Amino acid sequence: MLDADDMVRTLRRLRAEGAGFCALIEALRRDEEFRLTPLRLMWAFQEALGLPWVQFRDHLLECLDADLRPLVPEDEIDRRAEALLSRYVTGER
């Protein structure tokens, strides 16, 4: 089970290793104790990577269904996410 600090470290590590957005979601999904919801996913990306909720909601959430499964091809989602995440991962807020 990932506690909040472990979740943040895991997402940061995976992102630093080049994991895309969909892979990050799957990492959270694999933890049976982490209840993956849209709100918790937005919180996780804010805490771990600094991505503001509004940008997450406006640019990424529309690509996912209610269970956070892709509605469009994963490579399209990852491309959209990369444009947003690259700013925050490098510290260019």
Short mmCIF file of N, CA and C in Angstrom, two decimals:
data_model
loop_
_atom_site.label_atom_id
_atom_site.label_comp_id
_atom_site.label_asym_id
_atom_site.label_seq_id
_atom_site.Cartn_x
_atom_site.Cartn_y
_atom_site.Cartn_z
N MET A 1 0.84 -1.19 0.00
CA MET A 1 0.00 0.00 0.00
C MET A 1 0.88 1.24 0.00
N LEU A 2 0.51 2.21 -0.83
CA LEU A 2 1.24 3.47 -0.89
C LEU A 2 0.60 4.47 0.06
N ASP A 3 1.41 5.02 0.99
CA ASP A 3 0.88 6.15 1.74
C ASP A 3 1.11 7.39 0.87
N ALA A 4 0.65 8.53 1.31
CA ALA A 4 0.72 9.74 0.48
C ALA A 4 2.16 10.07 0.08
N ASP A 5 3.10 9.97 1.02
CA ASP A 5 4.49 10.28 0.70
C ASP A 5 5.07 9.29 -0.29
N ASP A 6 4.75 8.00 -0.10
CA ASP A 6 5.23 6.98 -1.03
C ASP A 6 4.66 7.21 -2.43
N MET A 7 3.38 7.58 -2.49
CA MET A 7 2.74 7.83 -3.76
C MET A 7 3.43 8.98 -4.49
N VAL A 8 3.72 10.05 -3.76
CA VAL A 8 4.40 11.20 -4.36
C VAL A 8 5.78 10.79 -4.86
N ARG A 9 6.54 10.08 -4.04
CA ARG A 9 7.88 9.63 -4.46
C ARG A 9 7.80 8.70 -5.67
N THR A 10 6.84 7.80 -5.66
CA THR A 10 6.70 6.86 -6.77
C THR A 10 6.37 7.59 -8.07
N LEU A 11 5.41 8.50 -8.03
CA LEU A 11 5.06 9.24 -9.24
C LEU A 11 6.24 10.08 -9.73
N ARG A 12 6.94 10.72 -8.82
CA ARG A 12 8.11 11.53 -9.23
C ARG A 12 9.19 10.66 -9.85
N ARG A 13 9.44 9.51 -9.23
CA ARG A 13 10.47 8.60 -9.76
C ARG A 13 10.09 8.09 -11.14
N LEU A 14 8.86 7.62 -11.27
CA LEU A 14 8.41 7.10 -12.56
C LEU A 14 8.46 8.18 -13.64
N ARG A 15 8.06 9.38 -13.27
CA ARG A 15 8.09 10.49 -14.23
C ARG A 15 9.52 10.82 -14.63
N ALA A 16 10.43 10.83 -13.66
CA ALA A 16 11.84 11.10 -13.95
C ALA A 16 12.43 10.01 -14.85
N GLU A 17 11.90 8.81 -14.75
CA GLU A 17 12.34 7.70 -15.60
C GLU A 17 11.69 7.74 -16.97
N GLY A 18 10.81 8.70 -17.20
CA GLY A 18 10.20 8.88 -18.51
C GLY A 18 8.82 8.28 -18.67
N ALA A 19 8.20 7.86 -17.59
CA ALA A 19 6.86 7.27 -17.69
C ALA A 19 5.86 8.31 -18.19
N GLY A 20 4.99 7.88 -19.07
CA GLY A 20 3.94 8.74 -19.58
C GLY A 20 2.76 8.80 -18.63
N PHE A 21 1.83 9.65 -18.95
CA PHE A 21 0.65 9.88 -18.13
C PHE A 21 -0.13 8.59 -17.86
N CYS A 22 -0.38 7.82 -18.91
CA CYS A 22 -1.16 6.58 -18.75
C CYS A 22 -0.43 5.58 -17.87
N ALA A 23 0.88 5.51 -17.97
CA ALA A 23 1.66 4.60 -17.12
C ALA A 23 1.60 5.04 -15.66
N LEU A 24 1.56 6.34 -15.43
CA LEU A 24 1.45 6.84 -14.06
C LEU A 24 0.10 6.47 -13.45
N ILE A 25 -0.95 6.59 -14.25
CA ILE A 25 -2.27 6.19 -13.75
C ILE A 25 -2.27 4.70 -13.41
N GLU A 26 -1.69 3.90 -14.27
CA GLU A 26 -1.67 2.45 -14.02
C GLU A 26 -0.87 2.11 -12.77
N ALA A 27 0.17 2.85 -12.50
CA ALA A 27 0.95 2.62 -11.27
C ALA A 27 0.07 2.85 -10.04
N LEU A 28 -0.76 3.88 -10.08
CA LEU A 28 -1.68 4.13 -8.98
C LEU A 28 -2.77 3.06 -8.92
N ARG A 29 -3.24 2.63 -10.07
CA ARG A 29 -4.30 1.63 -10.13
C ARG A 29 -3.83 0.29 -9.55
N ARG A 30 -2.56 -0.03 -9.71
CA ARG A 30 -2.03 -1.31 -9.22
C ARG A 30 -2.03 -1.42 -7.70
N ASP A 31 -2.00 -0.29 -7.01
CA ASP A 31 -2.03 -0.32 -5.55
C ASP A 31 -3.48 -0.52 -5.11
N GLU A 32 -3.77 -1.70 -4.62
CA GLU A 32 -5.13 -2.05 -4.25
C GLU A 32 -5.70 -1.18 -3.12
N GLU A 33 -4.84 -0.58 -2.32
CA GLU A 33 -5.29 0.26 -1.21
C GLU A 33 -5.56 1.71 -1.64
N PHE A 34 -5.04 2.10 -2.78
CA PHE A 34 -5.23 3.47 -3.28
C PHE A 34 -6.52 3.50 -4.08
N ARG A 35 -7.49 4.23 -3.60
CA ARG A 35 -8.77 4.32 -4.31
C ARG A 35 -8.64 5.37 -5.40
N LEU A 36 -8.56 4.91 -6.62
CA LEU A 36 -8.35 5.80 -7.76
C LEU A 36 -9.68 6.41 -8.21
N THR A 37 -9.79 7.71 -7.99
CA THR A 37 -10.95 8.48 -8.43
C THR A 37 -10.42 9.71 -9.17
N PRO A 38 -11.25 10.37 -9.96
CA PRO A 38 -10.77 11.58 -10.64
C PRO A 38 -10.21 12.62 -9.67
N LEU A 39 -10.88 12.83 -8.56
CA LEU A 39 -10.41 13.81 -7.59
C LEU A 39 -9.06 13.42 -6.98
N ARG A 40 -8.93 12.16 -6.59
CA ARG A 40 -7.67 11.71 -6.01
C ARG A 40 -6.54 11.71 -7.04
N LEU A 41 -6.87 11.43 -8.29
CA LEU A 41 -5.86 11.48 -9.35
C LEU A 41 -5.36 12.91 -9.54
N MET A 42 -6.28 13.87 -9.57
CA MET A 42 -5.87 15.28 -9.70
C MET A 42 -5.01 15.69 -8.50
N TRP A 43 -5.41 15.26 -7.31
CA TRP A 43 -4.63 15.57 -6.11
C TRP A 43 -3.22 14.98 -6.23
N ALA A 44 -3.13 13.72 -6.67
CA ALA A 44 -1.83 13.05 -6.78
C ALA A 44 -0.91 13.80 -7.74
N PHE A 45 -1.44 14.22 -8.89
CA PHE A 45 -0.60 14.93 -9.85
C PHE A 45 -0.23 16.33 -9.36
N GLN A 46 -1.09 16.94 -8.59
CA GLN A 46 -0.75 18.24 -7.98
C GLN A 46 0.37 18.06 -6.97
N GLU A 47 0.22 17.10 -6.07
CA GLU A 47 1.20 16.87 -5.02
C GLU A 47 2.55 16.42 -5.57
N ALA A 48 2.52 15.47 -6.48
CA ALA A 48 3.76 14.86 -6.96
C ALA A 48 4.46 15.69 -8.02
N LEU A 49 3.68 16.30 -8.91
CA LEU A 49 4.29 16.94 -10.08
C LEU A 49 3.96 18.41 -10.24
N GLY A 50 3.09 18.92 -9.36
CA GLY A 50 2.77 20.34 -9.41
C GLY A 50 1.76 20.74 -10.47
N LEU A 51 1.09 19.78 -11.09
CA LEU A 51 0.13 20.09 -12.14
C LEU A 51 -1.16 20.62 -11.51
N PRO A 52 -1.53 21.86 -11.81
CA PRO A 52 -2.75 22.44 -11.23
C PRO A 52 -4.01 21.68 -11.65
N TRP A 53 -4.94 21.62 -10.73
CA TRP A 53 -6.19 20.89 -10.97
C TRP A 53 -6.92 21.40 -12.21
N VAL A 54 -6.96 22.70 -12.39
CA VAL A 54 -7.70 23.28 -13.52
C VAL A 54 -7.10 22.80 -14.84
N GLN A 55 -5.79 22.82 -14.96
CA GLN A 55 -5.17 22.36 -16.19
C GLN A 55 -5.40 20.87 -16.39
N PHE A 56 -5.30 20.11 -15.30
CA PHE A 56 -5.56 18.68 -15.38
C PHE A 56 -6.98 18.45 -15.89
N ARG A 57 -7.93 19.10 -15.26
CA ARG A 57 -9.34 18.92 -15.63
C ARG A 57 -9.60 19.35 -17.07
N ASP A 58 -9.10 20.51 -17.45
CA ASP A 58 -9.40 21.08 -18.76
C ASP A 58 -8.71 20.36 -19.92
N HIS A 59 -7.57 19.74 -19.68
CA HIS A 59 -6.80 19.17 -20.78
C HIS A 59 -6.69 17.65 -20.76
N LEU A 60 -6.87 17.04 -19.60
CA LEU A 60 -6.64 15.59 -19.53
C LEU A 60 -7.85 14.78 -19.11
N LEU A 61 -8.63 15.29 -18.19
CA LEU A 61 -9.75 14.51 -17.66
C LEU A 61 -10.77 14.17 -18.74
N GLU A 62 -10.90 15.04 -19.72
CA GLU A 62 -11.86 14.77 -20.80
C GLU A 62 -11.47 13.57 -21.66
N CYS A 63 -10.23 13.12 -21.56
CA CYS A 63 -9.74 11.97 -22.32
C CYS A 63 -10.01 10.65 -21.61
N LEU A 64 -10.55 10.72 -20.41
CA LEU A 64 -10.74 9.53 -19.58
C LEU A 64 -12.21 9.34 -19.24
N ASP A 65 -12.62 8.08 -19.09
CA ASP A 65 -13.99 7.83 -18.66
C ASP A 65 -14.09 7.94 -17.13
N ALA A 66 -15.24 7.64 -16.58
CA ALA A 66 -15.46 7.79 -15.14
C ALA A 66 -14.56 6.87 -14.31
N ASP A 67 -14.11 5.76 -14.90
CA ASP A 67 -13.20 4.84 -14.21
C ASP A 67 -11.74 5.14 -14.53
N LEU A 68 -11.52 6.29 -15.17
CA LEU A 68 -10.18 6.76 -15.54
C LEU A 68 -9.49 5.83 -16.54
N ARG A 69 -10.28 5.28 -17.43
CA ARG A 69 -9.78 4.48 -18.55
C ARG A 69 -9.81 5.38 -19.79
N PRO A 70 -8.85 5.21 -20.68
CA PRO A 70 -8.77 6.08 -21.87
C PRO A 70 -10.00 6.02 -22.77
N LEU A 71 -10.45 7.18 -23.20
CA LEU A 71 -11.51 7.30 -24.19
C LEU A 71 -10.93 7.50 -25.59
N VAL A 72 -9.68 7.88 -25.64
CA VAL A 72 -8.95 8.10 -26.89
C VAL A 72 -7.66 7.28 -26.80
N PRO A 73 -6.95 7.11 -27.91
CA PRO A 73 -5.71 6.34 -27.86
C PRO A 73 -4.74 6.88 -26.80
N GLU A 74 -4.07 5.95 -26.10
CA GLU A 74 -3.16 6.34 -25.02
C GLU A 74 -2.05 7.27 -25.50
N ASP A 75 -1.56 7.06 -26.72
CA ASP A 75 -0.48 7.93 -27.19
C ASP A 75 -0.96 9.38 -27.34
N GLU A 76 -2.23 9.57 -27.68
CA GLU A 76 -2.78 10.93 -27.75
C GLU A 76 -2.87 11.55 -26.35
N ILE A 77 -3.31 10.76 -25.39
CA ILE A 77 -3.38 11.25 -24.01
C ILE A 77 -1.99 11.59 -23.51
N ASP A 78 -1.03 10.71 -23.76
CA ASP A 78 0.34 10.96 -23.31
C ASP A 78 0.92 12.21 -23.96
N ARG A 79 0.60 12.45 -25.23
CA ARG A 79 1.09 13.68 -25.91
C ARG A 79 0.51 14.92 -25.24
N ARG A 80 -0.78 14.91 -24.98
CA ARG A 80 -1.41 16.05 -24.31
C ARG A 80 -0.79 16.29 -22.94
N ALA A 81 -0.62 15.19 -22.21
CA ALA A 81 -0.07 15.29 -20.86
C ALA A 81 1.37 15.80 -20.89
N GLU A 82 2.14 15.33 -21.84
CA GLU A 82 3.54 15.74 -21.92
C GLU A 82 3.67 17.24 -22.08
N ALA A 83 2.81 17.83 -22.87
CA ALA A 83 2.85 19.28 -23.07
C ALA A 83 2.63 20.02 -21.76
N LEU A 84 1.80 19.46 -20.88
CA LEU A 84 1.54 20.09 -19.59
C LEU A 84 2.60 19.72 -18.55
N LEU A 85 2.89 18.44 -18.46
CA LEU A 85 3.79 17.97 -17.40
C LEU A 85 5.22 18.46 -17.55
N SER A 86 5.69 18.62 -18.77
CA SER A 86 7.08 19.04 -18.96
C SER A 86 7.36 20.36 -18.27
N ARG A 87 6.39 21.27 -18.27
CA ARG A 87 6.57 22.56 -17.58
C ARG A 87 6.75 22.40 -16.09
N TYR A 88 5.97 21.51 -15.50
CA TYR A 88 5.96 21.39 -14.06
C TYR A 88 7.06 20.50 -13.55
N VAL A 89 7.41 19.48 -14.28
CA VAL A 89 8.48 18.59 -13.86
C VAL A 89 9.82 19.32 -13.89
N THR A 90 9.99 20.23 -14.83
CA THR A 90 11.25 20.97 -14.91
C THR A 90 11.25 22.18 -14.00
N GLY A 91 10.14 22.44 -13.34
CA GLY A 91 10.08 23.55 -12.41
C GLY A 91 9.69 24.87 -13.04
N GLU A 92 9.33 24.87 -14.32
CA GLU A 92 8.93 26.10 -15.00
C GLU A 92 7.46 26.36 -14.78
N ARG A 93 7.09 26.75 -13.61
CA ARG A 93 5.68 26.97 -13.30
C ARG A 93 5.33 28.33 -13.78
#
